[in-house]
XYZ file of C-alpha atoms in Angstrom:
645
model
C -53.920 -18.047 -17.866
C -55.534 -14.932 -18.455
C -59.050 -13.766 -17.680
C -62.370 -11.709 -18.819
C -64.692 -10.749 -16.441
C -67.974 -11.095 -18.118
C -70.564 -8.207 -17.497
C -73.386 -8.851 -15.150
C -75.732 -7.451 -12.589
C -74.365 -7.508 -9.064
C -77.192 -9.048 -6.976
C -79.557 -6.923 -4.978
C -81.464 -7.386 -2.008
C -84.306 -5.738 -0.876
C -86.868 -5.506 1.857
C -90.346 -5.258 1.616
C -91.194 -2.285 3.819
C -92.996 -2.742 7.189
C -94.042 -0.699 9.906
C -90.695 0.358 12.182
C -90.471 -1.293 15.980
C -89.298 -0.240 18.988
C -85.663 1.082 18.711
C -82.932 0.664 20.797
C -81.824 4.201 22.633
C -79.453 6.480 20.117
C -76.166 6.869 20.709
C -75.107 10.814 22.083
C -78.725 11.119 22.526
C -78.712 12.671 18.826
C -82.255 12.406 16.681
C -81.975 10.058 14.394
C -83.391 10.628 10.642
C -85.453 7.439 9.444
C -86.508 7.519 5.580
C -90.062 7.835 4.442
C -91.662 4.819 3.822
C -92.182 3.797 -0.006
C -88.827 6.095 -0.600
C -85.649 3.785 0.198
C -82.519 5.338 0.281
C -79.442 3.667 -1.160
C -76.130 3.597 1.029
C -72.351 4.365 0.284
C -69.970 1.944 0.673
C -70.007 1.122 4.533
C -67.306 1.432 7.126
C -67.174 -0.496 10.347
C -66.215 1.638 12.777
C -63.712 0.651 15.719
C -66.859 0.995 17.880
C -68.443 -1.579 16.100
C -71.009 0.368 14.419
C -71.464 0.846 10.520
C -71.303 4.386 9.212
C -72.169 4.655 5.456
C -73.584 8.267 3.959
C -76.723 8.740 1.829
C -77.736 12.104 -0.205
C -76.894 14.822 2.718
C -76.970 12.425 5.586
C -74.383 10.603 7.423
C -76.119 7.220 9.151
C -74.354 5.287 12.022
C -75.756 1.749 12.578
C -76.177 -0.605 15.129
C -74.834 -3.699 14.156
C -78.658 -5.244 14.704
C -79.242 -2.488 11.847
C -81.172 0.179 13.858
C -80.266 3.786 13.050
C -78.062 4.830 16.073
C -77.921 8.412 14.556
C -77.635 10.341 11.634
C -76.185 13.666 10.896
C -77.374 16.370 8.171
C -74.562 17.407 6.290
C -74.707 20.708 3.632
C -73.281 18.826 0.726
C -73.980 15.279 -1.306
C -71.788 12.611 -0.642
C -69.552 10.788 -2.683
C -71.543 6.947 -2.570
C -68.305 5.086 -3.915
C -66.214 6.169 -1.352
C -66.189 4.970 2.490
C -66.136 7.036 5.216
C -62.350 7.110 6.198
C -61.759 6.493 9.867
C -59.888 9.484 11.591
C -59.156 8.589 15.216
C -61.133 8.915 18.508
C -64.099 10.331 17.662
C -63.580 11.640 14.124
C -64.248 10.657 10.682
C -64.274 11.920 6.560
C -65.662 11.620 3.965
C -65.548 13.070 0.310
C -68.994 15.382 -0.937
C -69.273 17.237 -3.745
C -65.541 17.642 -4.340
C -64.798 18.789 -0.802
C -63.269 16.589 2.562
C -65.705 17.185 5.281
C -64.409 16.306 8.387
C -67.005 15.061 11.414
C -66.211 15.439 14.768
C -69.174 13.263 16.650
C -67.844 14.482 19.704
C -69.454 17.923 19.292
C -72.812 16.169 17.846
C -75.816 17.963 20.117
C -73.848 20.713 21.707
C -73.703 24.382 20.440
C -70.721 23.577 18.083
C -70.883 22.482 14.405
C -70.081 18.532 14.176
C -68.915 19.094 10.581
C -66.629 21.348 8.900
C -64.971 21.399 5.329
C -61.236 20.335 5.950
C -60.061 20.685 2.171
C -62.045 22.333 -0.584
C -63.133 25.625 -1.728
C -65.208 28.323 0.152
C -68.277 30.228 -0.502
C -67.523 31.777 -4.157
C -64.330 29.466 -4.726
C -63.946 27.184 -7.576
C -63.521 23.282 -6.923
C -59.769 22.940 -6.588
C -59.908 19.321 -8.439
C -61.753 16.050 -8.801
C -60.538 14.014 -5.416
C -59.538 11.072 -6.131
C -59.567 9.715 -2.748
C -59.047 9.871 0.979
C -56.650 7.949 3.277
C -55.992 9.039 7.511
C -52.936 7.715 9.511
C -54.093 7.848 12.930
C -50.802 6.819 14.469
C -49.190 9.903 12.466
C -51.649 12.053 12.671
C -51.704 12.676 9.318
C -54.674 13.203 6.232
C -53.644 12.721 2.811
C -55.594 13.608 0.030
C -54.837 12.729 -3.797
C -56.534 15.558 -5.907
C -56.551 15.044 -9.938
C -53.633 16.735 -12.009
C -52.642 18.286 -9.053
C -51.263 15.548 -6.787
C -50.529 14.191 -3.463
C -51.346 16.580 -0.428
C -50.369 15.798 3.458
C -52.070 17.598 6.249
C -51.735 17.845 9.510
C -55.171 16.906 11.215
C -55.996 20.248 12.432
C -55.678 21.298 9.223
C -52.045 22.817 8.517
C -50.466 21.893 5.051
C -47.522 20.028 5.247
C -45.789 19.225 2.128
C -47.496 17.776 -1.463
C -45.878 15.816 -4.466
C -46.463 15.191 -7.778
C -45.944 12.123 -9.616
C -42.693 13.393 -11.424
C -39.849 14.213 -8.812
C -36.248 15.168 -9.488
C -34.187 13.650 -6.592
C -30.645 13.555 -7.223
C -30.268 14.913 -10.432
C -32.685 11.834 -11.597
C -36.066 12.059 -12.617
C -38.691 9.522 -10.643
C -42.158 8.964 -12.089
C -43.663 9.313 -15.364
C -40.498 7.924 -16.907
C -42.170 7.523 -20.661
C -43.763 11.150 -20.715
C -44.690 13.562 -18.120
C -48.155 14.692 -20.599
C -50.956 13.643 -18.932
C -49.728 11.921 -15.779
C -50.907 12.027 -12.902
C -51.727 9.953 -9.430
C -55.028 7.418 -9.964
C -55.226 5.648 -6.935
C -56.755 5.907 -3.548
C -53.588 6.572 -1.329
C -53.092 3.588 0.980
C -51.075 3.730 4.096
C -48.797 0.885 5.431
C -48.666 1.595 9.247
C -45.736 -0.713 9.998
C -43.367 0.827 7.256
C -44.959 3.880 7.808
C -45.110 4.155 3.884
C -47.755 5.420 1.603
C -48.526 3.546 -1.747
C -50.636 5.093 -5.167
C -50.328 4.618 -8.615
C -50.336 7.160 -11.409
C -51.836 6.911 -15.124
C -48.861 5.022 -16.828
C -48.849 1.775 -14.631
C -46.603 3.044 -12.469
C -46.254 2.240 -8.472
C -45.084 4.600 -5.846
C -43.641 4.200 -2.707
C -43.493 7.127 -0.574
C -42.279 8.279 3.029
C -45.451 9.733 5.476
C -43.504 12.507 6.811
C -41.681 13.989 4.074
C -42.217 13.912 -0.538
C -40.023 11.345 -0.677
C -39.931 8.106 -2.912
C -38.843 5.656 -1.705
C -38.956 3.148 -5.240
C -41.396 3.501 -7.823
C -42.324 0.299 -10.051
C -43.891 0.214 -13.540
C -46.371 -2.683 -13.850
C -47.515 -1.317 -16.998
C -46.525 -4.725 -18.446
C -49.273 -6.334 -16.376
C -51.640 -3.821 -16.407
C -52.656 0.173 -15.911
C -55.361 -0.459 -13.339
C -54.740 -2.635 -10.640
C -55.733 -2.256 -6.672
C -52.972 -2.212 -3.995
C -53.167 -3.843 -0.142
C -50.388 -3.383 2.217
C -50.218 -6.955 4.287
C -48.450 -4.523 7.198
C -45.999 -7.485 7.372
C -43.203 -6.099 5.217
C -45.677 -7.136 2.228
C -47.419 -5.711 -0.461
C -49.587 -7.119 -2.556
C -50.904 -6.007 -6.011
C -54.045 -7.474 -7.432
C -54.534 -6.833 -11.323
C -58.129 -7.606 -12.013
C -57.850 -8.178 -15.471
C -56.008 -10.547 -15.619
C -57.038 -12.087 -12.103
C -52.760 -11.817 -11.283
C -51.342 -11.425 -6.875
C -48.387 -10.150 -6.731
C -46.153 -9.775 -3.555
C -43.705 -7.513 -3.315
C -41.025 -6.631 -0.431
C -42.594 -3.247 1.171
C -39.034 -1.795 1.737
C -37.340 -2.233 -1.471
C -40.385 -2.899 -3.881
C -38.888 -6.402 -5.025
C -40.956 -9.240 -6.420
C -41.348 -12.046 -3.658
C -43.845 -14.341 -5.827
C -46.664 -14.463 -7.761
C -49.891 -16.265 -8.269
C -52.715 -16.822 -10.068
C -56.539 -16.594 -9.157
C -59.917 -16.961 -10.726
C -61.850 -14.039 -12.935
C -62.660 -10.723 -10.535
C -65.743 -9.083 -10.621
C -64.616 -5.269 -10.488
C -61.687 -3.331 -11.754
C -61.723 -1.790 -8.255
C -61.708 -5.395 -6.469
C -59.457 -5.093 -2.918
C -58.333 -8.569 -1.164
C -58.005 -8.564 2.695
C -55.260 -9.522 4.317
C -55.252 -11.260 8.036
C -53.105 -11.185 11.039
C -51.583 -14.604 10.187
C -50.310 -12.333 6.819
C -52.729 -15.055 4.531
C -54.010 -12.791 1.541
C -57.408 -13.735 0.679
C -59.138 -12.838 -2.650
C -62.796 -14.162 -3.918
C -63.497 -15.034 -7.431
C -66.271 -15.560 -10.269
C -65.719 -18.997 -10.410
C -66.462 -19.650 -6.913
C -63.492 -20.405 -4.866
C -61.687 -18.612 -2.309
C -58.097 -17.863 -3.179
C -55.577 -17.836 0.351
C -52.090 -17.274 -0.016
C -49.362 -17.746 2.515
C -47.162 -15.384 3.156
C -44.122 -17.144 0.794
C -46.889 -17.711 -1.887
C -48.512 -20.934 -0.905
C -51.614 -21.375 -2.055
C -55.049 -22.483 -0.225
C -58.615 -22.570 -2.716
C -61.676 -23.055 -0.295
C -65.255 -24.324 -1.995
C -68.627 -25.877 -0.408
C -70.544 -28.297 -2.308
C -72.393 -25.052 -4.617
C -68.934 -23.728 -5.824
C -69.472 -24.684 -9.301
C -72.754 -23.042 -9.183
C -71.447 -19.522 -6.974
C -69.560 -16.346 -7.411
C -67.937 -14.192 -4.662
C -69.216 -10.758 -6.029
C -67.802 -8.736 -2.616
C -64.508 -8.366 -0.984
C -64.201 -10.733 2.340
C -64.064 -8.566 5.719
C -61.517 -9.610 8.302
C -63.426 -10.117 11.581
C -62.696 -8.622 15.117
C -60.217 -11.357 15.898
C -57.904 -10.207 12.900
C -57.297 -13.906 12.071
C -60.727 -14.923 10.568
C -62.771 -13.441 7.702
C -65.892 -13.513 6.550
C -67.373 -14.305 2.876
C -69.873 -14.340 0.929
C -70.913 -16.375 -1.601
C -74.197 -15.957 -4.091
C -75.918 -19.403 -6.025
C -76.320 -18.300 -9.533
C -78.697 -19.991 -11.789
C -77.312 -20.782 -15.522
C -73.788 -20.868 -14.140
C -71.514 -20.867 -17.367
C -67.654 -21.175 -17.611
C -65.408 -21.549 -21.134
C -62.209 -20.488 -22.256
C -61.811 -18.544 -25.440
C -58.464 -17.502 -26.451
C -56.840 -17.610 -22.993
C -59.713 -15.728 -21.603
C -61.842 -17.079 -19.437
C -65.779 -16.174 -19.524
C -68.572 -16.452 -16.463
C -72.129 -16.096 -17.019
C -75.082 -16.575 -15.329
C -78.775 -15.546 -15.341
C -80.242 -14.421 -11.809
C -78.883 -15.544 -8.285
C -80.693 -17.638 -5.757
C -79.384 -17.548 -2.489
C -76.764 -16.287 -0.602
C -73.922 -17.931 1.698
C -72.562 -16.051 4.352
C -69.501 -17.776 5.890
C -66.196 -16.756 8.440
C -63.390 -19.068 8.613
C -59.291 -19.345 8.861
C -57.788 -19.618 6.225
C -54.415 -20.217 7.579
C -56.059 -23.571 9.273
C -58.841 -23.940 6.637
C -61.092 -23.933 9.544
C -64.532 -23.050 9.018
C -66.373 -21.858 12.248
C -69.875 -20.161 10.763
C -71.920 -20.527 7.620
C -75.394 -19.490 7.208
C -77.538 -19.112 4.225
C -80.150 -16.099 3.324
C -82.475 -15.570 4.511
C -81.566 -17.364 7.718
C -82.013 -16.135 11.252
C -79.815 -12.962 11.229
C -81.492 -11.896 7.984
C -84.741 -12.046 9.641
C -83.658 -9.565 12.194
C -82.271 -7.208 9.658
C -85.798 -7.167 8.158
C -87.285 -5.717 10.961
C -84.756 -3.097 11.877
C -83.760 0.440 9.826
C -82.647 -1.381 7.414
C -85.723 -2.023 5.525
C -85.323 1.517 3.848
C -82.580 0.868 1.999
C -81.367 -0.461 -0.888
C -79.030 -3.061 0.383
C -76.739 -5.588 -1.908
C -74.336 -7.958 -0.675
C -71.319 -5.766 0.159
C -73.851 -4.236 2.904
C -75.118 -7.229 4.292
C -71.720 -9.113 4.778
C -70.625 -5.540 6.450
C -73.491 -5.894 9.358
C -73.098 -9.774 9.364
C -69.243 -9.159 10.617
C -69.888 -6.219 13.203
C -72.338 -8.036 14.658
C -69.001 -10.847 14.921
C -72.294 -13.495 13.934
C -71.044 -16.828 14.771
C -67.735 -15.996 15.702
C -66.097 -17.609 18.812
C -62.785 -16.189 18.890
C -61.512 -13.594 20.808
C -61.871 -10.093 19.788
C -58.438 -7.821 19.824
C -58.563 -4.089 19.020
C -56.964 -2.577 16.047
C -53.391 -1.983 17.868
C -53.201 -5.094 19.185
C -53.768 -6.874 15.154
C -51.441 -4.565 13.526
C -49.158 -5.422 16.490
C -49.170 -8.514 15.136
C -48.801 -8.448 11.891
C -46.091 -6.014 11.993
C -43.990 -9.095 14.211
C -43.779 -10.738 11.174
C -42.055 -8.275 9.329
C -39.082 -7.453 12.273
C -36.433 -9.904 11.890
C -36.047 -12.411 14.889
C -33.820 -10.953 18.119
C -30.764 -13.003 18.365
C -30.528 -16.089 21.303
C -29.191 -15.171 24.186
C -25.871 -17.101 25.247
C -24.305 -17.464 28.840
C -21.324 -18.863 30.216
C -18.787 -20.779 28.012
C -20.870 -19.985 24.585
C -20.028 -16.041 25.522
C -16.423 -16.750 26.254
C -15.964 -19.072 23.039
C -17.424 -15.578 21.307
C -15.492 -13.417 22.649
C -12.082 -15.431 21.825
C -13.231 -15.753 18.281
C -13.697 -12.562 17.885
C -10.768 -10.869 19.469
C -8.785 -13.479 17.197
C -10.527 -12.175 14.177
C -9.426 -8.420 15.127
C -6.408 -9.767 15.345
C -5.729 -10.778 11.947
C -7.353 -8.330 10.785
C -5.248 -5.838 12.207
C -2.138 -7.574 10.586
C -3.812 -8.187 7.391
C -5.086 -4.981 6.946
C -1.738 -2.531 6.549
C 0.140 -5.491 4.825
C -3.325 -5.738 1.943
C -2.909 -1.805 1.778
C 0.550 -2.127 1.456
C 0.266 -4.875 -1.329
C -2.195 -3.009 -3.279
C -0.401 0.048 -2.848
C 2.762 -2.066 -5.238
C 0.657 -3.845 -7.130
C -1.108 -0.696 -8.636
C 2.682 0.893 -8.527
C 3.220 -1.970 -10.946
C 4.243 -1.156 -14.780
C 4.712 2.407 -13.561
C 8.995 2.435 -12.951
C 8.446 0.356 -9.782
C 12.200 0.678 -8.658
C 13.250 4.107 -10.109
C 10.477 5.352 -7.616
C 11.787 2.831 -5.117
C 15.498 4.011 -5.509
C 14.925 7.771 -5.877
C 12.485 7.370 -2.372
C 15.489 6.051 -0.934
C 17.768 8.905 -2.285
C 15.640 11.690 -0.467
C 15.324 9.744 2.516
C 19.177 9.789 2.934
C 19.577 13.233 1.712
C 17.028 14.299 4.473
C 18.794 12.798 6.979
C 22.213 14.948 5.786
C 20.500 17.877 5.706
C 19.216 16.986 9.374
C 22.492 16.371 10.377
C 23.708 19.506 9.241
C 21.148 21.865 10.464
C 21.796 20.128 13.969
C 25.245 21.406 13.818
C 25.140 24.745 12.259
C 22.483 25.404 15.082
C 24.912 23.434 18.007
C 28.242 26.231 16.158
C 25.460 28.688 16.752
C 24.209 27.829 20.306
C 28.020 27.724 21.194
C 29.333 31.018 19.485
C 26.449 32.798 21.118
C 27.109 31.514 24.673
C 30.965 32.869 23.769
C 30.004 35.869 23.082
C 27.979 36.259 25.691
C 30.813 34.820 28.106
C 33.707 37.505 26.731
C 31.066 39.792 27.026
C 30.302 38.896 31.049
C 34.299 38.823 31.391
C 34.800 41.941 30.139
C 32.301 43.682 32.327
C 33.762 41.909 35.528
C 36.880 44.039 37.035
C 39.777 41.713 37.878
C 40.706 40.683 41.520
C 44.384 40.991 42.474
C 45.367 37.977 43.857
C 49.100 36.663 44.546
C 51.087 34.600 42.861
C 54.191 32.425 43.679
C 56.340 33.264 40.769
C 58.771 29.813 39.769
C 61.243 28.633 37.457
C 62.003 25.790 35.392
C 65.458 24.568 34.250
C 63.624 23.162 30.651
C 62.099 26.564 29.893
C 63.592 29.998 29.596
C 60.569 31.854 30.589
C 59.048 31.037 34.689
C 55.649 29.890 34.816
C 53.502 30.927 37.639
C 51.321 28.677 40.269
C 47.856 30.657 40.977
C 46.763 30.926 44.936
C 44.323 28.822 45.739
C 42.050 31.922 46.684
C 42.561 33.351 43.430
C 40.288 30.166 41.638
C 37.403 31.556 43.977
C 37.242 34.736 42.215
C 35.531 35.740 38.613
C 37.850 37.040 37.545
C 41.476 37.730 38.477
C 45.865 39.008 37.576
C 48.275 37.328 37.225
C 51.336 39.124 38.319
C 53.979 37.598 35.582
C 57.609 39.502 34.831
C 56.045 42.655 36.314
C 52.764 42.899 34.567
C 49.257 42.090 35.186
C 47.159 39.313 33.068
C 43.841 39.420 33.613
C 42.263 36.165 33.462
C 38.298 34.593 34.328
C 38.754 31.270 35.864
C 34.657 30.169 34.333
C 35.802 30.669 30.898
C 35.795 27.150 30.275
C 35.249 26.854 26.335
C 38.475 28.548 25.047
C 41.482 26.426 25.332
C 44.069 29.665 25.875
C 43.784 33.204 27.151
C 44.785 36.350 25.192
C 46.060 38.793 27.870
C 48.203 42.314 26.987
C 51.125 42.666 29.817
C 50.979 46.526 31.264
C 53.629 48.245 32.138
C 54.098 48.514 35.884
C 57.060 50.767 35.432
C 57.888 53.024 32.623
C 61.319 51.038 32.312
C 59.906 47.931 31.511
C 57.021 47.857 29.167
C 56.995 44.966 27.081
C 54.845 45.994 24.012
C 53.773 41.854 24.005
C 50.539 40.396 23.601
C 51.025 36.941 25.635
C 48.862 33.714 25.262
C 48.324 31.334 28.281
C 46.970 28.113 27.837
C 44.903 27.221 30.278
C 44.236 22.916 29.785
C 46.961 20.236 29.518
C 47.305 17.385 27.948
C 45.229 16.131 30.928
C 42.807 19.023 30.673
C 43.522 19.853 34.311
C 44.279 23.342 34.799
C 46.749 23.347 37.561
C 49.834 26.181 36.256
C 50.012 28.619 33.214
C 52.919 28.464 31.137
C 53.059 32.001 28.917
C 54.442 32.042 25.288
C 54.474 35.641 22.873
C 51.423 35.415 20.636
C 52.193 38.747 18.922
C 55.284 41.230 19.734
C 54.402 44.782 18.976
C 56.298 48.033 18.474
C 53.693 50.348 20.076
C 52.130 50.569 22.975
C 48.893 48.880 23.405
C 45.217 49.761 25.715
C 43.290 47.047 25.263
C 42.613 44.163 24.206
C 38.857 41.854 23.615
C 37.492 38.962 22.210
C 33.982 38.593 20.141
C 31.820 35.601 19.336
C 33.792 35.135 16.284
C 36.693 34.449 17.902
C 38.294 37.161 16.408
C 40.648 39.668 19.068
C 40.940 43.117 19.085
C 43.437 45.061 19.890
C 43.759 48.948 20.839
C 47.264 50.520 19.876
C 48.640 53.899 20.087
C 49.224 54.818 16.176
C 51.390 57.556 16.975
C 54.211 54.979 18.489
C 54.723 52.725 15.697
C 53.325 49.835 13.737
C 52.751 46.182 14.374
C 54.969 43.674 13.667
C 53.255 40.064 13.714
C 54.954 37.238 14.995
């Protein structure tokens, strides 16, 4: 149901002013500046430092507090400070704050020595004009990194010695899309104090339309951006640094929880009227989101959503005015809670009103609210109150936001163990990491390595037979078998033409080696050898039998009817041998060209029966074969002409 915030003083608290006692010893032995009596001073919002002392700024001066609320030391500064805005812690030693439209950075480390403690880290010089309204201030200490969100002008990064490193707007084209300010880009800008989630390492703001970024520390990029201009324009943002963020609209006194990484709604829930637009929950180390309301209850959500209300017998007659602080443990918080007199709650058109007329007391309280445990409660003035009127403190204006700030660094009735910043966002980051996988030994590894060498298995036969599948199924309604049966065609016709090529290049390969053969012959001069001439009763010509020492030569004659054949016994590849027959005598030239075959039927080469392969009427010189297998023949043209056989 929705709810109005009705319009009311917050309560304030002040001290009579007495005479100052003894003080405790000032930190790095720096004067301390006490206000004049009769002339209180009223405080920023405070910071608790990781030192444990309070640091809030006033006019010119920067105060650090004991937690017993003694001045440890103050610093003059040369511009006004910005009261709504906390100092922002910066690291060991360091700190800023916003003053007159400038980030002044203090560096207590150089407090009493020759150096200046303060300098302006971003904002104009002598004679400059303001570069902007800022907005706000937010310091990643594990980055090193100081962002500043300046009006109309956007988002700047810095290093911390001082270096620019990259700003963004709240429009940003990132692949050809537009991000940010999606309904107009007129008068948009970022709104928000930038607020840094150190376990997603993510930075969160809002611009003027409603609309939520997400963005990466170390470069201008977005990671989502969410409108929740449907809830509301003005809203507050908390990171739970547990994978969690959580959105509180005031308003309408709405949580919302979304997934850090993807910006995803994990649940919502509903809480009691808020007293400021500005209002900021706090979120433990158990990830339990607490938020305080008008009506007097404590609102605790689980991390899933679950919700917790927490009341003491003067609920119905309290408000929680101030955001709870989480205590030094990171698991407990402390509250407060003011008795109002003329306590008033209706309804009225789905609103709901609280009034009341002036407050009473005060309730100061720290418990768990993941156990609903409730370890200290103590009402004002009470003890600690008393001591706070006695110390520095009496010379300020003080309201309950202060007060609940001193009553948890001075950890006032708390019995659990303090851990240091690292160690409580050590542990709320856990809860974001998913849980490491049980370790298995023995049979449990073997049955998981069988299973999964069996599932490679299938799918390595699955896998080419899907393909293969989807390969003819999309081939479907597209002339399945023509393409089938003309693959097929080419496939044999490549095979032909590969069969072919393999024996034009074998014809090659053997006409070349030939050549090259008649060629090695020719060059070769022939061996005279001798031959047993013979005759044979079934043949009118003799044939010869070659000596046994003639086969050892290259190349050799063969003595046959009175003429020499020349003849090369490694000339393996031709089945016959051309040879001319010269004349040994002038009375018996033959004018012949004889063939001798030199295989069998048995392809044994053992005797050399001639026959005429041409019968000339000229005399002839030479004769030679080329790689063509073609012979040529040198005649004497003045003696006749050839007559072929």
């Amino acid at each position: 149901m929705p709810h109005f915030i009705s319009s009311f003083s917050l309560l304030l608290i002040l001290f009579s002013s007495v005479s100052v006692s003894s003080r405790p010893t000032n930190s790095w032995n720096y004067t301390a500046k006490v206000p004049l009596e009769g002339t209180p001073f009223r405080l920023s919002t405070p910071l608790i430092g990781e030192d444990g002392k309070i640091y809030a700024c006033s006019e010119k001066t920067l105060f650090a507090f004991e937690s017993n609320g003694y001045i440890a030391w103050s610093l003059d500064l040369d511009f006004k400070c910005n009261v709504g805005m906390p100092p922002v812690h910066g690291g060991r030693g360091t700190m800023y704050l916003v003053a007159e439209q400038r980030v002044l950075k203090v560096n207590f480390l150089k407090m009493g020595t020759s150096e200046s403690a303060t300098q302006v880290f971003f904002g104009p010089g002598p004679g400059q004009q303001k570069p902007g309204e800022i907005i706000g201030v937010a310091v990643s200490t594990l980055s090193s990194l100081v962002f500043i969100n300046v009006k109309n002008r956007g988002l700047f990064a810095f290093a911390m010695h001082g270096q620019l490193l990259w700003s963004v707007g709240p429009v940003l084209d990132q692949f050809g899309y537009r991000q940010g300010c999606r309904r107009t880009v007129t008068d948009c800008y970022f709104t928000s104090v930038p607020v840094i989630d150190q376990c997603e390492a993510s930075i969160y703001i809002s611009n003027s339309q409603g609309e939520l970024y997400s963005l990466s520390i170390r470069s201008p990029h977005f990671n989502w951006v969410k409108d929740f201009s449907s809830f509301d324009k003005v809203y507050t943002v908390t990171p739970g640094n547990n994978g969690r963020l959580y959105v509180i609209i005031p308003f309408k006194a709405f949580v919302v929880a979304l997934d850090a990484s993807s910006g995803n709604v994990l649940w919502q829930g509903s809480t009691g009227p808020l007293s400021a637009a500005e209002y900021a929950p706090v979120v433990d180390s158990n990830g339990w989101i607490s938020v305080g309301s008008l009506d007097g209850f404590l609102y605790s959500f689980s991390p899933t959503g679950t919700l917790k209300k927490f009341s003491n017998s003067a609920t119905f007659d309290s408000v929680i005015q101030v955001s709870p602080l989480l205590a030094c443990s990171g698991n407990a918080i402390y509250i407060s809670q003011t008795e109002m007199s003329g306590k008033i709650i209706h309804t009225n058109g789905g609103f709901m009103y609280v009034s009341a007329m002036k407050p009473r007391t005060a309730v100061f309280s720290l418990l768990v609210p993941a156990t609903r445990s409730i370890y200290w409660s103590e009402s004002y003035p009470g003890q600690f109150s008393s001591l706070l009127s006695q110390s520095d403190l009496q010379h300020f204006v003080l309201d309950e936001s202060l007060l609940l700030a001193f009553v948890t660094a001075a950890m006032t009735g708390n019995p659990l163990l303090c851990r240091s910043t690292r160690q409580k966002l050590a542990s709320s980051c856990s809860q974001a990491r998913p849980k490491p996988p049980a370790l298995y030994t023995g049979k449990e590894i073997l049955l998981f390595l069988f299973f999964e060498s069996l599932v490679l298995l299938v799918l390595v036969v699955l896998v080419p037979f899907c393909c293969k599948f989807w390969r003819k199924k999309k081939l479907q309604g597209q002339h399945l078998g023509n393409f089938l049966e003309k693959r097929r065609w080419l496939q044999l016709k490549k095979k032909a033409l590969d069969r072919r090529i393999a024996e034009l290049e074998q014809k090659k390969g053997a006409e070349e080696a030939v050549g090259n053969l008649i060629e090695k012959f020719n060059s070769i001069p022939c061996a005279v050898t001798s031959i047993e001439r013979s005759f044979s009763p079934a043949i009118s010509q003799g044939y010869i039998h070659i000596g046994l020492e003639a086969l050892n030569q290259d190349k050799f004659l063969i003595d046959y009817e009175n003429a020499y054949v020349c003849y090369s016994r490694n000339y393996l590849k031709v089945e016959y041998l051309l040879a001319f027959i010269g004349a040994r005598t002038t009375e018996s030239n033959t004018k012949k060209i004889s063939r001798f075959w030199l295989h069998d039927d048995q392809n044994i080469t053992t005797s050399y029966i001639p026959e005429v392969f041409v019968q000339l009427v000229v005399f002839l010189d030479n004769i030679k074969r080329n790689y063509k297998v073609e012979f040529w023949v040198a005649l004497n043209s003045a003696m006749g002409r050839l007559i072929k056989n």
